[in-house]
PDB file of C-alpha atoms and ligand atoms in Angstrom:
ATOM      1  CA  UNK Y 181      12.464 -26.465   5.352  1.00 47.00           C
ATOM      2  CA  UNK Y 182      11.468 -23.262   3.891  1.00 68.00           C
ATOM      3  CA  UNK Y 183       8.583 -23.583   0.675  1.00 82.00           C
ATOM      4  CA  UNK Y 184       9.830 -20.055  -0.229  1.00 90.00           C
ATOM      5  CA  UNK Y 185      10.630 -19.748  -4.023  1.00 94.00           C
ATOM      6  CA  UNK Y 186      10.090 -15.954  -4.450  1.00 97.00           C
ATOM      7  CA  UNK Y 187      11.945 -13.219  -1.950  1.00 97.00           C
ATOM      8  CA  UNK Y 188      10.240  -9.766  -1.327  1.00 97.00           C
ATOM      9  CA  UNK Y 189      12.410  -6.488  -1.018  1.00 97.00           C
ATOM     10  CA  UNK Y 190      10.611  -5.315   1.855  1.00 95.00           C
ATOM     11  CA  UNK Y 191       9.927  -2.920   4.742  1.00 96.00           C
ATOM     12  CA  UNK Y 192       7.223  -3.033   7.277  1.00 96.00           C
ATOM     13  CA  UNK Y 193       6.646   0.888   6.824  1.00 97.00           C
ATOM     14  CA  UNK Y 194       6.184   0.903   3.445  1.00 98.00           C
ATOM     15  CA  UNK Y 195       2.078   1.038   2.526  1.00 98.00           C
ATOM     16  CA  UNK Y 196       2.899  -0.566  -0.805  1.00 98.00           C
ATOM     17  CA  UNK Y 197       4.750  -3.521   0.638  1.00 98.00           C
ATOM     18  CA  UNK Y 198       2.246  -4.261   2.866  1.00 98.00           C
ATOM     19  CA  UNK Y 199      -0.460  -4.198   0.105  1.00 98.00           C
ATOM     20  CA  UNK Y 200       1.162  -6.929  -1.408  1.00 98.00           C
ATOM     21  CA  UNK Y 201       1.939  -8.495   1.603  1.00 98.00           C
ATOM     22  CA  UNK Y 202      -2.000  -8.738   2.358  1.00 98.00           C
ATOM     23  CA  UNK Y 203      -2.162  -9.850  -0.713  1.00 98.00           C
ATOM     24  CA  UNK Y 204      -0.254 -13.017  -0.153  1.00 98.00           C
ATOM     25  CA  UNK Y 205      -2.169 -13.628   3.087  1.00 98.00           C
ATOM     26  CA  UNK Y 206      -5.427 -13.422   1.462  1.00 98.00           C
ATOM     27  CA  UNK Y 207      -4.607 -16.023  -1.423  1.00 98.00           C
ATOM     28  CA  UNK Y 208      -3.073 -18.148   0.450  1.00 98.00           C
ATOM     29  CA  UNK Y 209       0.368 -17.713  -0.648  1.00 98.00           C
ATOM     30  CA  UNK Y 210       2.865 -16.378   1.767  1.00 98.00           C
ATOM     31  CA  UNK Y 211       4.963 -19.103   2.796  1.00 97.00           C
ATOM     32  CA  UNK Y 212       5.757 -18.945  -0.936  1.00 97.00           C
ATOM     33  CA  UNK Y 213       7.950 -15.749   0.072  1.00 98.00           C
ATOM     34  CA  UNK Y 214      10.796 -14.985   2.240  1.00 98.00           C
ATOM     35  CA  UNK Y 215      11.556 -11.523   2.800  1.00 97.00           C
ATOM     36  CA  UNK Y 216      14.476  -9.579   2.395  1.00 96.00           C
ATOM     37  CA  UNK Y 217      14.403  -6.029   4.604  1.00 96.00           C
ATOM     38  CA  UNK Y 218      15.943  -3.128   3.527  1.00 95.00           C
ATOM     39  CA  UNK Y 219      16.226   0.457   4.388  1.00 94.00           C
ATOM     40  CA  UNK Y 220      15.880   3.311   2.101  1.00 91.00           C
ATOM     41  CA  UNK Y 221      15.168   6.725   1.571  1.00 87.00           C
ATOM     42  CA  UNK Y 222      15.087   9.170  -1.254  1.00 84.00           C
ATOM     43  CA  UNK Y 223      18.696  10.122   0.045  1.00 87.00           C
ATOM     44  CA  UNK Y 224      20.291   7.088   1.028  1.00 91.00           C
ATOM     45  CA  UNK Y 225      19.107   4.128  -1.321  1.00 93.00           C
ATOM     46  CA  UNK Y 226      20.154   0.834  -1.087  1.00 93.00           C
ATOM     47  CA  UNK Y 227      22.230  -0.855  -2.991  1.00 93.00           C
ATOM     48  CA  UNK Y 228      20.789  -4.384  -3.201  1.00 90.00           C
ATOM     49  CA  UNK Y 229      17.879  -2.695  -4.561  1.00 93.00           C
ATOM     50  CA  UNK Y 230      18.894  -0.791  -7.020  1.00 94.00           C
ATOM     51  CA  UNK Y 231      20.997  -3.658  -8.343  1.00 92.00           C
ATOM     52  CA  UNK Y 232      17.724  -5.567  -9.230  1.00 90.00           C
ATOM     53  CA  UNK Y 233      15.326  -2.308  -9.216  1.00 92.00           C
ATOM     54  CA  UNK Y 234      17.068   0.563 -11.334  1.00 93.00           C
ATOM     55  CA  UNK Y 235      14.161   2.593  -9.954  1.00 93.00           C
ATOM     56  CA  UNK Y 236      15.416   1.798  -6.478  1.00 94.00           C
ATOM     57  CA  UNK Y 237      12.135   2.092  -5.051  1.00 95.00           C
ATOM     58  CA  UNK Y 238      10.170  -1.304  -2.898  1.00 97.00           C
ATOM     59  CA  UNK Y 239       8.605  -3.405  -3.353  1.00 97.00           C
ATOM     60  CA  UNK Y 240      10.770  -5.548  -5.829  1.00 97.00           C
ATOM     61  CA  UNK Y 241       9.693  -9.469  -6.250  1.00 97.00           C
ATOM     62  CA  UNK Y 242      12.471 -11.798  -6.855  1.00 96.00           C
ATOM     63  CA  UNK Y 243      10.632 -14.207  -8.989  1.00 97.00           C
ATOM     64  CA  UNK Y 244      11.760 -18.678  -8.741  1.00 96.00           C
ATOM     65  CA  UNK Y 245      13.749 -17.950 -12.045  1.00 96.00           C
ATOM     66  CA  UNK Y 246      15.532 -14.891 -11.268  1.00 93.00           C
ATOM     67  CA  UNK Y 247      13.497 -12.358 -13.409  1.00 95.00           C
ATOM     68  CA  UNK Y 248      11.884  -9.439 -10.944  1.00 95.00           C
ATOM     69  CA  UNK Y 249       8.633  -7.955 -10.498  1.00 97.00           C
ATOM     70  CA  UNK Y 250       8.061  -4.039  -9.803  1.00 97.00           C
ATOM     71  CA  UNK Y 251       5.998  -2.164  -8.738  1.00 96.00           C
ATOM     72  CA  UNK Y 252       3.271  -2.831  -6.327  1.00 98.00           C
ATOM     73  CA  UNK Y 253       0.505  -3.066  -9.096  1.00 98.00           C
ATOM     74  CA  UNK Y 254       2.369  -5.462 -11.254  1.00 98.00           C
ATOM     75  CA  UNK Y 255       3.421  -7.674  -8.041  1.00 98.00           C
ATOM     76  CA  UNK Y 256      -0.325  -7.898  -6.988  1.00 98.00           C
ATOM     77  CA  UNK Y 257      -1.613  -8.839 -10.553  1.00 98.00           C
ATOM     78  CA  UNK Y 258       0.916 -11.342 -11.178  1.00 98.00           C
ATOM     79  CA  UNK Y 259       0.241 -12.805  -7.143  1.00 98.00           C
ATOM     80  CA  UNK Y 260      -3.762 -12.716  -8.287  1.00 98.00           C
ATOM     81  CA  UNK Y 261      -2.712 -14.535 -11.459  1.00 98.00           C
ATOM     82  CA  UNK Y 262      -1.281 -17.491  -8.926  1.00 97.00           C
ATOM     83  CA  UNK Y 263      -4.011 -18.954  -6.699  1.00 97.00           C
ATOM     84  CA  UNK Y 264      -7.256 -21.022  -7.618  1.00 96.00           C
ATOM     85  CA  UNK Y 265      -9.649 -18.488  -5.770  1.00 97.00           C
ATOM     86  CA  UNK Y 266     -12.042 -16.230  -6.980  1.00 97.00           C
ATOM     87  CA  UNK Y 267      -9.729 -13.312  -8.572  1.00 98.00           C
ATOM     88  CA  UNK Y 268      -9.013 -10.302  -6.177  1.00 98.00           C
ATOM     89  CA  UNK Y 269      -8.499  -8.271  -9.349  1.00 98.00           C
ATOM     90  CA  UNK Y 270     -11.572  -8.704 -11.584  1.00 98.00           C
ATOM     91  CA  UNK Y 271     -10.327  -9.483 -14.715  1.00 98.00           C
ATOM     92  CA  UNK Y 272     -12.882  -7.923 -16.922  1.00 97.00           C
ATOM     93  CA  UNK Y 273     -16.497  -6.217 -17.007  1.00 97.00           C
ATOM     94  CA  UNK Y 274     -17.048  -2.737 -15.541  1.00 97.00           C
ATOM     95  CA  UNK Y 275     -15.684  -3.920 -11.698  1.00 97.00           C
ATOM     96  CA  UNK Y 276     -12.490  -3.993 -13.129  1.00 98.00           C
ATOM     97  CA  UNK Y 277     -12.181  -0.872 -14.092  1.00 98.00           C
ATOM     98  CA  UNK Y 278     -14.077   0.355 -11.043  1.00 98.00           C
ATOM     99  CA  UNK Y 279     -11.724  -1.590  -8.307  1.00 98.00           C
ATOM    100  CA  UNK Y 280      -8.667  -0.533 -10.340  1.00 98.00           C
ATOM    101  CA  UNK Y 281      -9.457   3.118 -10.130  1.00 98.00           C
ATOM    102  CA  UNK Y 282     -10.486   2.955  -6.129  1.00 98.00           C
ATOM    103  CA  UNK Y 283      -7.040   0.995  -6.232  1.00 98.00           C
ATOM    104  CA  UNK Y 284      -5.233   3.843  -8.031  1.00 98.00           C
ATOM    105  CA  UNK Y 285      -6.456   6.287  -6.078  1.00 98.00           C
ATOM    106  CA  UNK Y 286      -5.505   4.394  -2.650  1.00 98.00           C
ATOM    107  CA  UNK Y 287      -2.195   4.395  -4.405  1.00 98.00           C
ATOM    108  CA  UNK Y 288      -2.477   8.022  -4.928  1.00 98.00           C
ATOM    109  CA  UNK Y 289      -2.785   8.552  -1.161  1.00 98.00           C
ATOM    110  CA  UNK Y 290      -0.064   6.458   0.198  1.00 98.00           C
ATOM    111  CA  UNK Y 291       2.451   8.607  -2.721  1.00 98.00           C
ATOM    112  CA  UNK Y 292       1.114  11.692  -1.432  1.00 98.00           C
ATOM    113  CA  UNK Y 293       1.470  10.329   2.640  1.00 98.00           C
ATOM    114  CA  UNK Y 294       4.771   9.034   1.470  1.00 97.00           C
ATOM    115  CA  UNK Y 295       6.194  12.171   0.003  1.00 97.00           C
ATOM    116  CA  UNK Y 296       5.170  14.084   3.142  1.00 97.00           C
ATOM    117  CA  UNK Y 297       6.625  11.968   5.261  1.00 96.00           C
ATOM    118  CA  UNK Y 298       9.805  12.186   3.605  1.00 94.00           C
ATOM    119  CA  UNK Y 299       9.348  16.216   3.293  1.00 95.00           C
ATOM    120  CA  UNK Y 300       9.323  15.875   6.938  1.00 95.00           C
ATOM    121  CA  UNK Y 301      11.655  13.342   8.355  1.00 93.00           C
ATOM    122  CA  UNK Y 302      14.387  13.609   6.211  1.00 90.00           C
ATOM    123  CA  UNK Y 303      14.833  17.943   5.060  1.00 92.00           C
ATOM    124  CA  UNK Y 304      15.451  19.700   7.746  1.00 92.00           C
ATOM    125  CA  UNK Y 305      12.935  21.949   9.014  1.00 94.00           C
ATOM    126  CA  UNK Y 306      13.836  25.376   7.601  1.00 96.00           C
ATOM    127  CA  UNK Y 307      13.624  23.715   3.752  1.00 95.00           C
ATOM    128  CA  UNK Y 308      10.044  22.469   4.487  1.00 96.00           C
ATOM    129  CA  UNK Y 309       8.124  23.815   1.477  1.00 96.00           C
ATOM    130  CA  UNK Y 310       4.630  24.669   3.287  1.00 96.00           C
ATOM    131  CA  UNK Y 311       2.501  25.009  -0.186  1.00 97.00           C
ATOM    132  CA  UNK Y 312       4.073  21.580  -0.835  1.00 97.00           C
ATOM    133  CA  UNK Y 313       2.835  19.710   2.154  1.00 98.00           C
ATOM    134  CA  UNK Y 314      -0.368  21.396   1.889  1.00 98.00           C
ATOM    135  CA  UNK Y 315      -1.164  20.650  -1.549  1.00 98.00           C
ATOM    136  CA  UNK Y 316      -0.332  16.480  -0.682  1.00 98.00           C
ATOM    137  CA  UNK Y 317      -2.295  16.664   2.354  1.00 98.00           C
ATOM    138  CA  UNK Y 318      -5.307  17.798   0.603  1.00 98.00           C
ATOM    139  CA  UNK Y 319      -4.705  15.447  -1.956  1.00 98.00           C
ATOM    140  CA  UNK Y 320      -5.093  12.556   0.687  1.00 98.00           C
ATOM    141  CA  UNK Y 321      -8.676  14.536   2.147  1.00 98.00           C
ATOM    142  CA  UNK Y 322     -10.062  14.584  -1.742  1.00 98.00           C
ATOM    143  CA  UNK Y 323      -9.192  10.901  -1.350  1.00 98.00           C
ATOM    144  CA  UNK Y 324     -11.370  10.214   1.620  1.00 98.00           C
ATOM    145  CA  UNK Y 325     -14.193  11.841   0.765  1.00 98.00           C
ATOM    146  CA  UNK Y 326     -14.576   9.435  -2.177  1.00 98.00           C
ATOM    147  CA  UNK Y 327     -13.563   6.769  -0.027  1.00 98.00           C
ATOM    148  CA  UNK Y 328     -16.118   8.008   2.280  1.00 98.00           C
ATOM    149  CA  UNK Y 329     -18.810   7.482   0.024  1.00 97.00           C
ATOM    150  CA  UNK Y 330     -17.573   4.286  -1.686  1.00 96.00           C
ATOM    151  CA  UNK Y 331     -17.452   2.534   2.381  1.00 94.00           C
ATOM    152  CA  UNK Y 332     -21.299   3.052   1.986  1.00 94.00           C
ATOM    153  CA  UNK Y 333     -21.500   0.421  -0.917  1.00 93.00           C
ATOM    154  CA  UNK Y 334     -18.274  -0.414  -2.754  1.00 97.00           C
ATOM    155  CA  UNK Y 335     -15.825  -1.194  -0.378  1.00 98.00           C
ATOM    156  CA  UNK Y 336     -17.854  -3.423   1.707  1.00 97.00           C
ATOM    157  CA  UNK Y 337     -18.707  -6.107  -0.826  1.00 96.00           C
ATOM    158  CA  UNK Y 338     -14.907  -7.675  -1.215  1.00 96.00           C
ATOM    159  CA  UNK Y 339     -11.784  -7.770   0.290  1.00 98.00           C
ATOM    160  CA  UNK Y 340     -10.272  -7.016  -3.328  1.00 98.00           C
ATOM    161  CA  UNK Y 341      -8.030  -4.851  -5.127  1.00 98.00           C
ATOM    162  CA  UNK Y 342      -9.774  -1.733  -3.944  1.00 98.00           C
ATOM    163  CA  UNK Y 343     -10.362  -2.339  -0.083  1.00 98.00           C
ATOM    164  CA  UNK Y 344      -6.701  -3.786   0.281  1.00 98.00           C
ATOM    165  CA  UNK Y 345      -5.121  -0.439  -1.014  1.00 98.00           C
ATOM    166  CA  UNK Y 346      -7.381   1.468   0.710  1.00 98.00           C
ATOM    167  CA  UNK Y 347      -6.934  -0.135   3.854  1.00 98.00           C
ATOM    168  CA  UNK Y 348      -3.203  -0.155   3.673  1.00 98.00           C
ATOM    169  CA  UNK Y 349      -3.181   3.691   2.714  1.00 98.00           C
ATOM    170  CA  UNK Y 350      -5.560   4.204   6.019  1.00 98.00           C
ATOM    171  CA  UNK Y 351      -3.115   2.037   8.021  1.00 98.00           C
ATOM    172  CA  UNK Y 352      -0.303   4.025   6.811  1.00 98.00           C
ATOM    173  CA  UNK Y 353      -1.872   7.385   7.810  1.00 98.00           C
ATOM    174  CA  UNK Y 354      -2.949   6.006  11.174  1.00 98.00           C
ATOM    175  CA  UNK Y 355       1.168   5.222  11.455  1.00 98.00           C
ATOM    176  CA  UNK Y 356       2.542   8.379   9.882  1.00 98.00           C
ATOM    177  CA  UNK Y 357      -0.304  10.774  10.459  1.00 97.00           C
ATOM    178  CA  UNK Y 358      -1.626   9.549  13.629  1.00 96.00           C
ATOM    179  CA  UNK Y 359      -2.525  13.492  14.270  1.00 96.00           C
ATOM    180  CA  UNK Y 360      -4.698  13.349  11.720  1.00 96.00           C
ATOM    181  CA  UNK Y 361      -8.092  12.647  12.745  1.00 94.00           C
ATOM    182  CA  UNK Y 362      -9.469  11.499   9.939  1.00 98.00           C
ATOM    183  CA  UNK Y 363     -12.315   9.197  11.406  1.00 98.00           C
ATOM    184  CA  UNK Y 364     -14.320  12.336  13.037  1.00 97.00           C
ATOM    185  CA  UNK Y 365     -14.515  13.529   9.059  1.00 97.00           C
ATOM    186  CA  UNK Y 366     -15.243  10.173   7.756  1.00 98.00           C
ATOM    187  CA  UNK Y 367     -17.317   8.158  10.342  1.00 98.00           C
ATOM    188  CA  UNK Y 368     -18.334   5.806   7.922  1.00 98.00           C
ATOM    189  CA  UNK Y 369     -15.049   4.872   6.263  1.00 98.00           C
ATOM    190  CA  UNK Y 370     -13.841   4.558  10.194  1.00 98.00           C
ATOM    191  CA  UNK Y 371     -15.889   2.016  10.943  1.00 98.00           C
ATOM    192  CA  UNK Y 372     -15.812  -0.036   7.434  1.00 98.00           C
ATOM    193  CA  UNK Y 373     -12.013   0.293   8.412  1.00 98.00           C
ATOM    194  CA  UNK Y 374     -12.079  -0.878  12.415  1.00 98.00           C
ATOM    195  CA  UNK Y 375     -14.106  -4.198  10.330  1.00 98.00           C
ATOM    196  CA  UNK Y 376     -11.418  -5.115   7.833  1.00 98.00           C
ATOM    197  CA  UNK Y 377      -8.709  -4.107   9.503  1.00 98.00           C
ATOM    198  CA  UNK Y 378      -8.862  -6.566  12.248  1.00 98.00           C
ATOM    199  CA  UNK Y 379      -8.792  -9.404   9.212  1.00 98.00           C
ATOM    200  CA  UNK Y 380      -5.932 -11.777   9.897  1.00 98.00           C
ATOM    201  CA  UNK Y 381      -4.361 -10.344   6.566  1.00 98.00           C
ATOM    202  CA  UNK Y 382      -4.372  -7.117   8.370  1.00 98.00           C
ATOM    203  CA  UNK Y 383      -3.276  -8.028  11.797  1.00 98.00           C
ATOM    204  CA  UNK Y 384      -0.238 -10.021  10.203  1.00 98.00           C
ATOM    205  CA  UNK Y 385       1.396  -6.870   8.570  1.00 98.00           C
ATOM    206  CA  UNK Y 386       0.781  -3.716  10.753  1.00 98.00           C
ATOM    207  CA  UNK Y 387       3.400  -1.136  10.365  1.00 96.00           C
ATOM    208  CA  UNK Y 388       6.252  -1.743  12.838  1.00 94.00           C
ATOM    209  CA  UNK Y 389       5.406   0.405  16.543  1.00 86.00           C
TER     210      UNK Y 389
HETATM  211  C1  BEZ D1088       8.316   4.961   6.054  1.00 90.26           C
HETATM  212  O1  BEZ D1088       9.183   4.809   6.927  1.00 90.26           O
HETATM  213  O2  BEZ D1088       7.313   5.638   6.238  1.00 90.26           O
HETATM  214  C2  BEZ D1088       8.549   4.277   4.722  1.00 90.26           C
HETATM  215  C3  BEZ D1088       9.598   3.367   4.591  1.00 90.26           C
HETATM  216  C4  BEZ D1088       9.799   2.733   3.352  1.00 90.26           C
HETATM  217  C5  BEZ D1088       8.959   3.003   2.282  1.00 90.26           C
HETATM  218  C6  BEZ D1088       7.905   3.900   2.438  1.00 90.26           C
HETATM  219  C7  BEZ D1088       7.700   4.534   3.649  1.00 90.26           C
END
């Protein structure tokens, strides 16, 4: 019998989901949810979400009592806020702050990767607004440069809040960007990355091939 109480709105493409999946893995907790796939776009939303989610938008956690959890930040904290471990979300001091705002700005590149994608599967070609794209893509390189620097020091001292996100929003580009190149600019962050991302947590939620 299934120990599921909660139920995910979920799809294996989405960077966000699989934050929170990894998440779950790393505390421990996810046989506590069953998932429920869906398949949306900016242009053809789906209707079980936006029943529970009037933003529409994944992940959505269907809590044991019915209430629901959005978005990916408040899913995490309230997943961190369930386990006995050590906290993957420090909950005070200057760390938090720190983590949170490495965590917000892995965020920030899995929007802008996000958007493009979008810009690119789903307008058709002629509508592509080229100033658009740009200005997300270079969004994302501002991104790793930081990121660059903080795989020196920062991200290499916990599997947290801030190494999650930032390995999911890597993950993502190395599934929607895989032209990218990214490691040749950033040969440190590549290799903090090949580490973590052959953790179990990792390995269990890789974007679908
Ligand atoms: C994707 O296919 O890239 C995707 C799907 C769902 C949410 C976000 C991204």
């Amino acid at each position: 019998m299934s120990a599921a109480t909660m139920k995910l709105f979920h799809n294996p493409a989405s960077p966000f989901v699989r934050k929170v999946l990894v998440f779950l893995h790393e505390t421990g907790q996810r046989e506590r949810v069953e998932l429920e796939t869906v398949l949306l776009s900016p242009t053809s939303p789906s209707a079980a979400v936006n029943a529970h989610n009037p933003a529409g938008k994944i992940p959505a956690l269907c809590l044991a009592d019915g209430s629901l959890l959005h978005d990916s930040r408040v899913i995490v904290d309230y997943i961190d806020h369930q386990h006995g471990g050590e906290p993957l979300i420090p909950r005070d001091g200057a760390a938090r702050w720190r983590r949170l705002t490495l965590a917000s700005l892995a965020d920030a590149v899995m929007d802008a990767a996000v958007l493009i994608r979008y810009e690119t599967a789903t307008r058709p070609e002629e509508k592509h607004w080229a100033d658009w794209l740009d200005g997300q893509q270079a969004k994302i390189t501002r991104a790793l440069a930081e990121f660059e620097t903080a795989a020196s020091a920062e991200l290499p001292s916990r599997f947290d809040v801030a190494s999650i996100g930032v390995a999911c929003a890597l993950g993502y580009l190395d599934f929607r960007q895989p032209e990218l190149s990214w490691r040749k600019s950033f040969p440190t962050l590549a290799a903090w990355y090949a580490e973590v991302s052959q953790r179990p947590s990792m390995l269990a939620t890789q974007p679908p091939v």
